[in-house]
Tab-separated table of C-alpha atoms (C1' of nucleotides) in Angstrom:
chain	number	residue	atom	x	y	z
N	6	MET	CA	54.443	-18.659	-15.091
N	7	ALA	CA	53.491	-15.460	-16.765
N	8	SER	CA	55.067	-12.274	-15.640
N	9	VAL	CA	53.527	-10.648	-12.621
N	10	SER	CA	51.015	-8.130	-13.832
N	11	GLN	CA	49.893	-5.157	-11.809
N	12	PRO	CA	48.201	-6.513	-8.705
N	13	GLN	CA	44.638	-5.384	-8.311
N	14	PHE	CA	45.383	-4.235	-4.792
N	15	ARG	CA	48.639	-3.389	-3.230
N	16	TYR	CA	48.805	-4.756	0.244
N	17	THR	CA	51.451	-2.328	1.351
N	18	GLN	CA	50.776	1.268	0.622
N	19	PRO	CA	53.265	4.052	0.617
N	20	PRO	CA	52.630	6.164	3.699
N	21	SER	CA	50.129	8.961	3.496
N	22	LYS	CA	48.664	11.247	6.101
N	23	VAL	CA	45.338	9.986	4.835
N	24	LEU	CA	44.182	6.610	6.094
N	25	HIS	CA	41.653	4.427	4.364
N	26	LEU	CA	39.312	2.499	6.667
N	27	ARG	CA	36.968	-0.289	5.720
N	28	ASN	CA	34.443	-2.601	7.341
N	29	LEU	CA	32.865	0.254	9.191
N	30	PRO	CA	29.282	0.195	10.362
N	31	TRP	CA	27.344	2.376	7.988
N	32	GLU	CA	26.078	4.445	10.913
N	33	CYS	CA	29.607	5.635	11.586
N	34	THR	CA	29.839	9.395	11.950
N	35	GLU	CA	32.654	11.793	11.297
N	36	GLU	CA	32.862	12.377	15.032
N	37	GLU	CA	33.579	8.714	15.648
N	38	LEU	CA	36.341	8.797	13.067
N	39	THR	CA	37.875	11.801	14.753
N	40	GLU	CA	37.713	10.031	18.112
N	41	LEU	CA	39.413	7.005	16.601
N	42	GLY	CA	42.330	9.012	15.238
N	43	LYS	CA	42.681	11.541	18.049
N	44	PRO	CA	45.069	9.459	20.198
N	45	PHE	CA	47.617	9.519	17.390
N	46	GLY	CA	47.501	13.109	16.287
N	47	ARG	CA	45.359	15.901	15.046
N	48	VAL	CA	42.594	14.787	12.736
N	49	VAL	CA	42.084	17.556	10.230
N	50	ASN	CA	39.511	15.933	8.023
N	51	THR	CA	37.360	12.859	7.775
N	52	LYS	CA	34.986	11.312	5.328
N	53	CYS	CA	32.621	8.510	6.139
N	54	ASN	CA	29.960	6.526	4.340
N	55	VAL	CA	32.250	5.983	1.403
N	56	GLY	CA	31.627	3.344	-1.217
N	57	ALA	CA	28.546	1.584	-2.450
N	58	ASN	CA	27.944	0.043	0.961
N	59	ARG	CA	28.926	3.186	2.812
N	60	ASN	CA	31.208	1.168	5.003
N	61	GLN	CA	34.471	2.814	4.168
N	62	ALA	CA	36.000	6.042	5.419
N	63	PHE	CA	39.031	8.271	5.367
N	64	ILE	CA	40.891	9.990	8.157
N	65	GLU	CA	43.341	12.732	7.388
N	66	PHE	CA	45.953	13.722	9.955
N	67	ALA	CA	47.704	17.034	10.143
N	68	ASP	CA	51.038	15.270	9.838
N	69	LEU	CA	52.297	12.145	8.121
N	70	ASN	CA	53.960	10.900	11.324
N	71	GLN	CA	50.646	10.862	13.093
N	72	ALA	CA	49.213	8.623	10.408
N	73	ILE	CA	52.232	6.357	10.651
N	74	ALA	CA	51.758	6.229	14.423
N	75	MET	CA	48.210	5.014	14.068
N	76	ILE	CA	49.050	2.378	11.465
N	77	SER	CA	52.007	1.160	13.482
N	78	TYR	CA	50.024	0.980	16.658
N	79	TYR	CA	47.240	-1.165	15.236
N	80	ALA	CA	49.708	-3.271	13.252
N	81	SER	CA	51.026	-4.682	16.486
N	82	SER	CA	48.077	-4.191	18.804
N	83	SER	CA	46.148	-7.119	20.156
N	84	GLU	CA	43.081	-4.882	20.235
N	85	PRO	CA	41.944	-4.040	16.726
N	86	ALA	CA	40.626	-0.613	15.869
N	87	GLN	CA	36.906	-0.653	16.444
N	88	VAL	CA	33.885	1.489	15.750
N	89	ARG	CA	30.670	0.531	17.486
N	90	GLY	CA	32.177	-2.823	18.333
N	91	LYS	CA	33.073	-3.567	14.751
N	92	THR	CA	36.648	-4.213	13.810
N	93	VAL	CA	37.783	-1.712	11.230
N	94	TYR	CA	40.697	-2.307	8.925
N	95	LEU	CA	43.028	0.548	8.162
N	96	GLN	CA	45.828	1.248	5.758
N	97	TYR	CA	47.420	4.205	4.106
N	98	SER	CA	45.216	5.707	1.486
N	99	ASN	CA	46.498	5.995	-2.018
N	100	ARG	CA	45.436	9.623	-1.888
N	101	GLN	CA	47.307	12.400	-0.158
N	102	GLU	CA	44.336	14.393	0.988
N	103	ILE	CA	40.662	14.028	1.569
N	104	ILE	CA	38.583	15.724	-1.019
N	105	ASN	CA	35.338	16.649	0.607
N	106	ASN	CA	32.887	17.334	-2.083
N	107	LYS	CA	30.099	18.499	0.102
N	108	THR	CA	27.376	17.265	-2.140
N	109	THR	CA	23.905	15.859	-1.975
N	110	ALA	CA	24.046	13.356	0.830
N	111	ASP	CA	25.404	15.957	3.228
N	112	VAL	CA	23.330	18.960	2.381
N	113	ALA	CA	19.838	19.012	3.770
N	114	GLY	CA	17.051	18.953	1.220
N	115	ASN	CA	13.370	18.139	1.061
N	116	VAL	CA	13.907	14.759	-0.579
N	117	LEU	CA	15.339	11.805	1.286
N	118	LEU	CA	17.127	8.863	-0.236
N	119	VAL	CA	16.050	5.893	1.823
N	120	THR	CA	17.738	2.529	1.637
N	121	ILE	CA	15.740	-0.325	3.064
N	122	ASP	CA	18.035	-2.986	4.451
N	123	GLY	CA	17.085	-6.512	5.287
N	124	GLN	CA	16.282	-9.916	3.903
N	125	ASP	CA	12.846	-8.935	2.788
N	126	ALA	CA	13.481	-5.276	2.088
N	127	ARG	CA	11.782	-5.391	-1.272
N	128	LEU	CA	8.638	-6.740	0.324
N	129	VAL	CA	8.168	-3.441	2.103
N	130	SER	CA	5.329	-1.764	0.314
N	131	ILE	CA	5.238	1.828	-0.710
N	132	ASP	CA	2.212	2.190	1.550
N	133	VAL	CA	4.197	1.159	4.586
N	134	LEU	CA	6.893	3.649	3.692
N	135	HIS	CA	4.272	6.303	3.246
N	136	LEU	CA	2.855	5.530	6.641
N	137	VAL	CA	6.240	5.621	8.326
N	138	PHE	CA	7.358	8.908	6.807
N	139	SER	CA	3.998	10.634	7.071
N	140	ALA	CA	4.558	10.819	10.817
N	141	PHE	CA	6.908	13.744	10.170
N	142	GLY	CA	4.929	15.756	7.696
N	143	PHE	CA	3.032	15.598	4.485
N	144	VAL	CA	4.724	13.251	2.075
N	145	HIS	CA	4.319	14.582	-1.443
N	146	LYS	CA	5.738	11.759	-3.474
N	147	ILE	CA	7.532	8.467	-3.156
N	148	THR	CA	9.422	6.556	-5.774
N	149	THR	CA	11.095	3.210	-5.232
N	150	PHE	CA	13.771	1.470	-7.218
N	151	GLU	CA	16.518	-1.131	-7.053
N	152	LYS	CA	20.136	-0.160	-7.171
N	153	THR	CA	23.367	-1.866	-6.267
N	154	ALA	CA	22.847	-0.468	-2.810
N	155	GLY	CA	19.633	-2.492	-2.634
N	156	PHE	CA	16.015	-1.494	-2.398
N	157	GLN	CA	15.733	2.272	-2.188
N	158	ALA	CA	13.120	4.947	-2.102
N	159	LEU	CA	13.056	8.659	-2.641
N	160	VAL	CA	10.682	10.361	-0.257
N	161	GLN	CA	9.679	13.919	-0.969
N	162	PHE	CA	8.614	16.279	1.796
N	163	SER	CA	7.482	19.878	1.579
N	164	GLY	CA	10.732	21.207	2.883
N	165	ALA	CA	14.098	20.359	4.354
N	166	GLU	CA	12.774	20.788	7.895
N	167	THR	CA	10.300	17.948	7.781
N	168	ALA	CA	12.720	15.853	5.772
N	169	THR	CA	15.393	16.431	8.385
N	170	SER	CA	13.131	15.539	11.271
N	171	ALA	CA	12.220	12.317	9.500
N	172	LYS	CA	15.854	11.587	8.760
N	173	ASN	CA	16.950	12.226	12.322
N	174	ALA	CA	14.203	10.102	13.759
N	175	LEU	CA	14.320	7.208	11.321
N	176	ASP	CA	17.908	6.860	10.157
N	177	GLY	CA	19.231	3.552	11.415
N	178	ARG	CA	15.878	2.521	12.847
N	179	ILE	CA	13.867	-0.494	11.871
N	180	ILE	CA	10.418	-0.352	10.368
N	181	PRO	CA	8.003	-1.162	13.200
N	182	ARG	CA	7.150	-4.818	13.103
N	183	TYR	CA	3.454	-4.250	13.372
N	184	LEU	CA	3.498	-2.524	10.017
N	185	LEU	CA	4.871	-5.605	8.312
N	186	SER	CA	3.588	-9.132	7.928
N	187	GLU	CA	4.827	-11.426	10.676
N	188	ASN	CA	6.910	-13.413	8.254
N	189	ILE	CA	8.923	-10.459	7.010
N	190	ALA	CA	12.418	-10.110	8.408
N	191	PRO	CA	13.312	-6.828	10.134
N	192	CYS	CA	14.011	-3.949	7.784
N	193	THR	CA	16.375	-1.157	8.656
N	194	LEU	CA	16.181	2.311	7.164
N	195	ARG	CA	19.296	4.156	6.056
N	196	ILE	CA	18.596	7.703	5.113
N	197	MET	CA	20.529	10.356	3.257
N	198	TYR	CA	19.524	13.532	1.564
N	199	SER	CA	18.872	13.349	-2.123
N	200	ALA	CA	19.829	16.050	-4.552
N	201	HIS	CA	16.323	15.989	-5.949
N	202	THR	CA	13.860	18.677	-5.048
N	203	ASP	CA	10.859	17.471	-6.985
N	204	LEU	CA	10.323	13.913	-8.022
N	205	SER	CA	8.609	13.193	-11.269
N	206	VAL	CA	5.883	10.621	-10.851
N	207	LYS	CA	4.114	9.800	-14.069
N	208	PHE	CA	1.789	7.109	-12.797
N	209	GLN	CA	0.447	5.856	-9.555
N	210	SER	CA	1.886	2.396	-9.264
N	211	HIS	CA	3.302	-0.058	-6.793
N	212	ARG	CA	6.647	1.624	-7.414
N	213	SER	CA	5.777	5.279	-7.249
N	214	ARG	CA	3.102	7.539	-5.858
N	215	ASP	CA	2.181	11.158	-6.051
N	216	TYR	CA	0.090	11.977	-3.000
N	217	THR	CA	-0.506	15.500	-4.171
N	218	ASN	CA	-2.403	14.189	-7.146
N	219	PRO	CA	-4.633	11.261	-6.235
N	220	TYR	CA	-6.288	11.274	-9.585
N	221	LEU	CA	-3.129	10.837	-11.519
N	222	SER	CA	-3.693	7.996	-13.918
N	223	VAL	CA	-2.738	4.559	-12.794
N	224	ALA	CA	0.055	2.725	-14.510
N	225	PRO	CA	-1.237	0.085	-16.929
N	226	SER	CA	0.868	-2.452	-15.067
N	227	ALA	CA	-1.095	-1.754	-11.912
N	228	ILE	CA	-4.385	-2.717	-13.483
N	229	ASP	CA	-5.158	-6.365	-13.382
N	230	GLY	CA	-6.855	-8.518	-15.943
N	231	SER	CA	-10.326	-7.685	-14.785
N	232	GLY	CA	-9.696	-4.023	-15.357
N	233	GLN	CA	-9.307	-3.501	-11.678
N	234	PHE	CA	-7.144	-1.088	-9.809
N	235	SER	CA	-5.245	-2.636	-7.015
N	236	LEU	CA	-3.729	0.470	-5.556
N	237	VAL	CA	-4.197	1.945	-2.186
N	238	LEU	CA	-3.685	5.572	-1.421
N	239	ASP	CA	-3.665	6.986	2.069
N	240	GLY	CA	-5.223	3.736	3.162
N	241	LYS	CA	-8.103	4.299	0.817
N	242	LYS	CA	-8.739	2.671	-2.454
N	243	LEU	CA	-7.567	4.791	-5.257
N	244	GLU	CA	-10.078	3.725	-7.814
N	245	PRO	CA	-13.033	5.958	-8.408
N	246	GLU	CA	-16.453	4.850	-7.305
N	247	SER	CA	-18.345	2.732	-9.724
N	248	ASN	CA	-21.672	0.991	-10.023
N	249	VAL	CA	-19.752	-2.236	-10.539
N	250	LEU	CA	-18.006	-3.879	-7.633
N	251	LEU	CA	-15.185	-6.364	-7.705
N	252	ALA	CA	-15.452	-8.852	-4.895
N	253	SER	CA	-12.715	-11.300	-4.101
N	254	ILE	CA	-13.273	-14.044	-1.630
N	255	GLU	CA	-10.643	-14.885	0.909
N	256	ASN	CA	-10.463	-18.075	2.934
N	257	MET	CA	-12.994	-19.766	0.730
N	258	GLN	CA	-13.633	-22.863	2.779
N	259	TYR	CA	-17.014	-23.216	1.192
N	260	ALA	CA	-17.962	-22.866	-2.379
N	261	VAL	CA	-19.649	-19.546	-2.966
N	262	THR	CA	-22.247	-19.784	-5.647
N	263	LEU	CA	-23.631	-17.180	-7.932
N	264	ASP	CA	-26.874	-17.388	-6.026
N	265	VAL	CA	-25.264	-16.791	-2.691
N	266	LEU	CA	-23.543	-13.732	-4.084
N	267	HIS	CA	-26.757	-12.544	-5.616
N	268	MET	CA	-28.545	-12.907	-2.336
N	269	VAL	CA	-25.858	-11.122	-0.396
N	270	PHE	CA	-25.516	-8.217	-2.776
N	271	SER	CA	-29.242	-7.876	-3.383
N	272	ALA	CA	-29.578	-6.694	0.174
N	273	PHE	CA	-28.518	-3.260	-0.988
N	274	GLY	CA	-30.414	-2.914	-4.175
N	275	LEU	CA	-31.159	-4.411	-7.513
N	276	VAL	CA	-28.315	-6.512	-8.800
N	277	GLN	CA	-28.225	-6.305	-12.569
N	278	LYS	CA	-25.405	-8.629	-13.442
N	279	ILE	CA	-22.854	-10.881	-11.828
N	280	ALA	CA	-19.818	-12.444	-13.380
N	281	MET	CA	-17.619	-14.845	-11.463
N	282	PHE	CA	-14.158	-15.868	-12.491
N	283	ASP	CA	-11.041	-17.469	-11.106
N	284	LYS	CA	-8.184	-15.223	-10.253
N	285	ASN	CA	-4.910	-15.975	-8.495
N	286	GLY	CA	-6.165	-19.297	-7.299
N	287	GLY	CA	-9.248	-17.715	-5.778
N	288	VAL	CA	-12.620	-16.657	-6.935
N	289	GLN	CA	-13.634	-13.137	-7.784
N	290	ALA	CA	-16.875	-11.662	-8.949
N	291	LEU	CA	-18.013	-8.503	-10.608
N	292	ILE	CA	-21.358	-7.301	-9.339
N	293	GLN	CA	-23.232	-4.648	-11.237
N	294	TYR	CA	-25.756	-2.295	-9.700
N	295	PRO	CA	-27.824	0.213	-11.623
N	296	ASP	CA	-26.143	3.123	-9.882
N	297	VAL	CA	-23.017	4.114	-8.071
N	298	GLN	CA	-24.754	4.989	-4.819
N	299	THR	CA	-26.040	1.492	-4.290
N	300	ALA	CA	-22.626	0.082	-5.019
N	301	VAL	CA	-21.035	2.455	-2.516
N	302	VAL	CA	-23.445	1.385	0.208
N	303	ALA	CA	-22.903	-2.265	-0.578
N	304	LYS	CA	-19.158	-1.884	-0.615
N	305	GLU	CA	-19.086	-0.036	2.685
N	306	ALA	CA	-21.328	-2.638	4.253
N	307	LEU	CA	-19.708	-5.757	2.930
N	308	GLU	CA	-16.026	-4.940	2.780
N	309	GLY	CA	-14.087	-7.221	5.065
N	310	HIS	CA	-17.105	-9.195	6.193
N	311	CYS	CA	-17.417	-12.933	5.955
N	312	ILE	CA	-20.206	-14.710	4.194
N	313	TYR	CA	-20.064	-17.522	6.693
N	314	ASP	CA	-19.438	-17.609	10.386
N	315	GLY	CA	-15.977	-18.500	11.492
N	316	GLY	CA	-14.153	-16.163	9.177
N	317	PHE	CA	-14.944	-18.163	6.088
N	318	CYS	CA	-15.317	-16.584	2.690
N	319	LYS	CA	-14.221	-13.117	3.652
N	320	LEU	CA	-15.140	-10.512	1.095
N	321	HIS	CA	-12.802	-7.885	-0.212
N	322	ILE	CA	-14.508	-5.341	-2.323
N	323	SER	CA	-13.264	-2.638	-4.580
N	324	TYR	CA	-14.714	-0.613	-7.378
N	325	SER	CA	-14.369	-1.935	-10.850
N	326	ARG	CA	-13.596	0.227	-13.801
N	327	HIS	CA	-16.418	-1.446	-15.615
N	328	THR	CA	-19.755	0.274	-15.789
N	329	ASP	CA	-21.632	-2.309	-17.764
N	330	LEU	CA	-20.702	-5.940	-17.771
N	331	SER	CA	-21.224	-7.901	-20.908
N	332	ILE	CA	-22.631	-11.251	-19.928
N	333	LYS	CA	-22.387	-13.521	-22.909
N	334	VAL	CA	-24.027	-16.529	-21.397
N	335	ASN	CA	-26.105	-17.188	-18.341
N	336	ASN	CA	-24.652	-20.068	-16.418
N	337	ASP	CA	-23.498	-20.924	-12.930
N	338	ARG	CA	-20.760	-18.322	-13.098
N	339	SER	CA	-22.336	-15.373	-14.804
N	340	ARG	CA	-25.793	-13.990	-15.081
N	341	ASP	CA	-27.604	-11.035	-16.510
N	342	TYR	CA	-30.625	-10.536	-14.279
N	343	THR	CA	-31.977	-7.750	-16.430
N	344	ILE	CA	-32.817	-10.121	-19.231
N	345	PRO	CA	-35.587	-12.511	-18.305
N	346	ASN	CA	-34.530	-15.890	-19.536
N	347	PRO	CA	-37.162	-18.577	-19.175
N	348	ALA	CA	-34.756	-21.293	-20.156
N	349	MET	CA	-32.404	-20.255	-17.473
N	350	VAL	CA	-35.129	-20.084	-14.913
N	351	ASN	CA	-35.909	-23.657	-15.595
N	352	GLN	CA	-32.353	-24.796	-15.352
N	353	GLN	CA	-31.417	-22.905	-12.338
N	354	PRO	CA	-33.724	-24.232	-9.673
N	355	SER	CA	-32.511	-27.705	-10.372
N	356	ILE	CA	-29.149	-26.757	-8.995
N	357	LEU	CA	-30.729	-25.242	-5.970
N	358	GLY	CA	-33.029	-28.152	-5.597
N	359	GLN	CA	-30.246	-30.639	-5.520
N	360	GLN	CA	-28.275	-28.644	-3.117
N	361	SER	CA	-31.067	-27.882	-0.786
N	362	VAL	CA	-31.672	-31.419	0.305
N	363	GLN	CA	-29.295	-31.557	3.183
N	364	THR	CA	-26.850	-29.379	4.882
N	365	MET	CA	-23.439	-30.776	5.264
N	366	SER	CA	-21.009	-30.498	8.040
N	367	PRO	CA	-18.557	-27.758	7.211
N	368	ALA	CA	-15.606	-30.112	7.309
N	369	SER	CA	-17.126	-32.348	4.717
N	370	HIS	CA	-17.080	-29.841	1.945
N	371	GLU	CA	-14.063	-27.705	2.270
N	372	TYR	CA	-13.408	-25.809	-0.842
N	373	ASN	CA	-10.606	-27.516	-2.627
N	374	GLY	CA	-10.296	-25.233	-5.568
N	375	THR	CA	-11.026	-27.963	-8.039
N	376	GLN	CA	-14.748	-28.012	-7.732
N	377	TYR	CA	-15.209	-25.273	-10.223
N	378	ALA	CA	-12.386	-26.300	-12.432
N	379	SER	CA	-13.660	-29.798	-12.974
N	380	GLY	CA	-16.915	-28.589	-14.376
N	381	LEU	CA	-18.312	-32.005	-13.668
N	382	GLU	CA	-19.183	-31.573	-10.087
N	383	GLN	CA	-21.712	-29.111	-8.838
N	384	PRO	CA	-20.430	-26.746	-6.220
N	385	MET	CA	-21.481	-28.178	-2.938
N	386	MET	CA	-23.949	-26.494	-0.718
N	387	PRO	CA	-22.297	-24.243	1.784
N	388	PRO	CA	-23.614	-23.514	5.199
N	389	GLN	CA	-26.026	-20.662	5.264
N	390	PRO	CA	-24.602	-17.210	4.905
N	391	SER	CA	-24.642	-15.815	8.340
N	392	ALA	CA	-22.766	-12.598	8.559
N	393	GLY	CA	-24.374	-9.481	9.891
N	394	TRP	CA	-25.178	-7.878	6.630
N	395	ALA	CA	-27.600	-10.655	5.897
N	396	SER	CA	-29.941	-8.634	8.053
N	397	GLY	CA	-30.327	-6.519	4.980
N	398	VAL	CA	-31.615	-9.287	2.823
N	399	PRO	CA	-34.833	-8.193	1.196
N	400	ALA	CA	-38.082	-9.469	2.516
N	401	VAL	CA	-38.532	-11.835	-0.380
N	402	SER	CA	-35.639	-13.825	0.960
N	403	GLN	CA	-36.929	-13.887	4.449
N	404	SER	CA	-37.014	-17.609	4.666
N	405	ILE	CA	-33.279	-17.512	4.881
N	406	PRO	CA	-32.268	-18.235	8.405
N	407	VAL	CA	-30.287	-15.212	9.335
N	408	GLN	CA	-28.224	-14.940	12.407
N	409	MET	CA	-27.233	-11.693	13.918
N	410	THR	CA	-23.557	-11.820	14.601
N	411	ASN	CA	-21.148	-9.663	16.493
N	412	HIS	CA	-20.929	-7.064	13.802
N	413	PRO	CA	-24.349	-6.545	12.391
N	414	TYR	CA	-24.449	-4.051	9.654
N	415	MET	CA	-27.383	-1.752	9.423
N	416	PRO	CA	-27.617	-0.036	6.094
N	417	PRO	CA	-27.481	3.633	6.969
N	418	THR	CA	-30.496	4.775	5.038
N	419	SER	CA	-32.916	2.116	4.051
N	420	MET	CA	-32.979	-0.762	6.448
N	421	PRO	CA	-35.037	-3.462	4.843
N	422	GLN	CA	-37.831	-5.081	6.738
N	423	MET	CA	-36.800	-7.560	9.340
N	424	THR	CA	-39.010	-10.472	9.982
N	425	PRO	CA	-39.128	-11.565	13.578
N	426	GLY	CA	-37.856	-14.932	12.614
N	427	MET	CA	-34.695	-13.456	11.248
N	428	MET	CA	-33.735	-12.130	14.597
N	429	GLN	CA	-34.618	-15.218	16.522
N	430	MET	CA	-32.369	-17.715	14.926
N	431	PRO	CA	-30.342	-19.231	17.682
N	432	GLY	CA	-26.697	-19.953	17.730
N	433	HIS	CA	-23.744	-18.843	15.730
N	434	GLY	CA	-22.770	-22.095	14.210
N	435	GLY	CA	-23.499	-21.048	10.698
N	436	VAL	CA	-25.127	-24.353	9.950
N	437	PRO	CA	-28.785	-23.914	9.272
N	438	PRO	CA	-31.600	-26.283	9.889
N	439	SER	CA	-31.648	-28.833	7.142
N	440	GLY	CA	-33.616	-28.100	4.061
N	441	THR	CA	-33.159	-24.367	4.129
N	442	VAL	CA	-31.770	-22.763	1.085
N	443	PRO	CA	-31.435	-19.334	-0.390
N	444	HIS	CA	-34.232	-18.518	-2.724
N	445	GLY	CA	-33.339	-18.474	-6.320
N	446	PRO	CA	-32.578	-15.089	-7.743
N	447	ASN	CA	-35.459	-15.349	-10.147
N	448	GLN	CA	-37.836	-15.036	-7.258
N	449	LEU	CA	-36.722	-11.544	-6.567
N	450	TYR	CA	-38.271	-10.119	-9.653
F	12	DA	C1'	36.979	-6.400	3.872
F	13	DG	C1'	40.231	-3.098	-0.583
F	14	DC	C1'	40.112	3.934	-2.163
F	15	DA	C1'	35.754	8.655	-2.568
F	16	DC	C1'	29.299	9.101	-8.200
F	17	DA	C1'	31.075	5.607	-13.143
DNA sequence: AGCACA
């Protein structure tokens, strides 16, 4: 065998009045260390939260014999040294004194270094962090990053006072469950002071935010393929208002056709163009109005509502960065309604005609995601749109059987005419009498 | 669970 090289660790240390402890709970305080050493002598200095995991510590006794007493005691004790129920391992330190560089982590500042602990720590969004810390004062900026210590965030407050109150209240606590998805494991916050006083946030992104400057440009990485912002700031969408809306459809049990979208969005004003596309396994659409105001009203009215009863085809709407869509071809997925197209008009009703023959039971035509992709099969006829906003459908579409649901939306300014029949539709089943169908968009003009 | 920001 080769000669014995220097062992990485020496298992017997020469005595020192400084003891090295490991396997401590990270919450361990200097007071607890003092308590632990007190029975054996006078503790003159301590240092906790040492090491990358902050689970090591040092205790310095006034006299070497006191340190020896403690080591000897626990060497033969049946009860191990414990802090907060955790067994701690101790040995002589290879240093002779504790050097207490009172730096960053100990000195109160306006910026907190937050470590998020837990299985799913990195699933905690910056918005959740913002919410949690905002309880203690205005949060100026947040940055998040990954280090060896795990998923961390720097949270900037106005001053050390608010930062300290947040630290005192949140250090060691878990993020309230109701702020996280049910399937996310508990996340604990560990908080120290950072040496920073002002974070530099260049972009609004999923990793960093500057709440003092909402109009800071958005990181290119945060803009998706459709030119859409996906950020949220203070619970509000960050993107500026636009005359073009991006609608994504959640829980799409039924195929949503261009015509259904046109009908729904026409309730708030002239729809100039619609483009539908597949995104992340779902369907999204860009809907263009002539002006921003109409789009704002439509967004406010439709956001979060379902096209069909039963929570089907829930709409999520945000503003697009687009102002004018370029529709290259009029087909079942995109349409420019500003350009009269006789050929299209002739093609289009055929789709509606075929679909209008019978209604189907909802179960018989669940959206399977392949209907569009195949290109061979026409999207099947969904049950009639039935959500509250349909009350705003223009009079030309009044043959649509509209049901008033639990959350009827009344457009704040211009409530379109209601025909008596619209109000009198019975039931909430979402399945219309057979033979009813949305009018083709061409009839609106 | 192994020595103090490298």
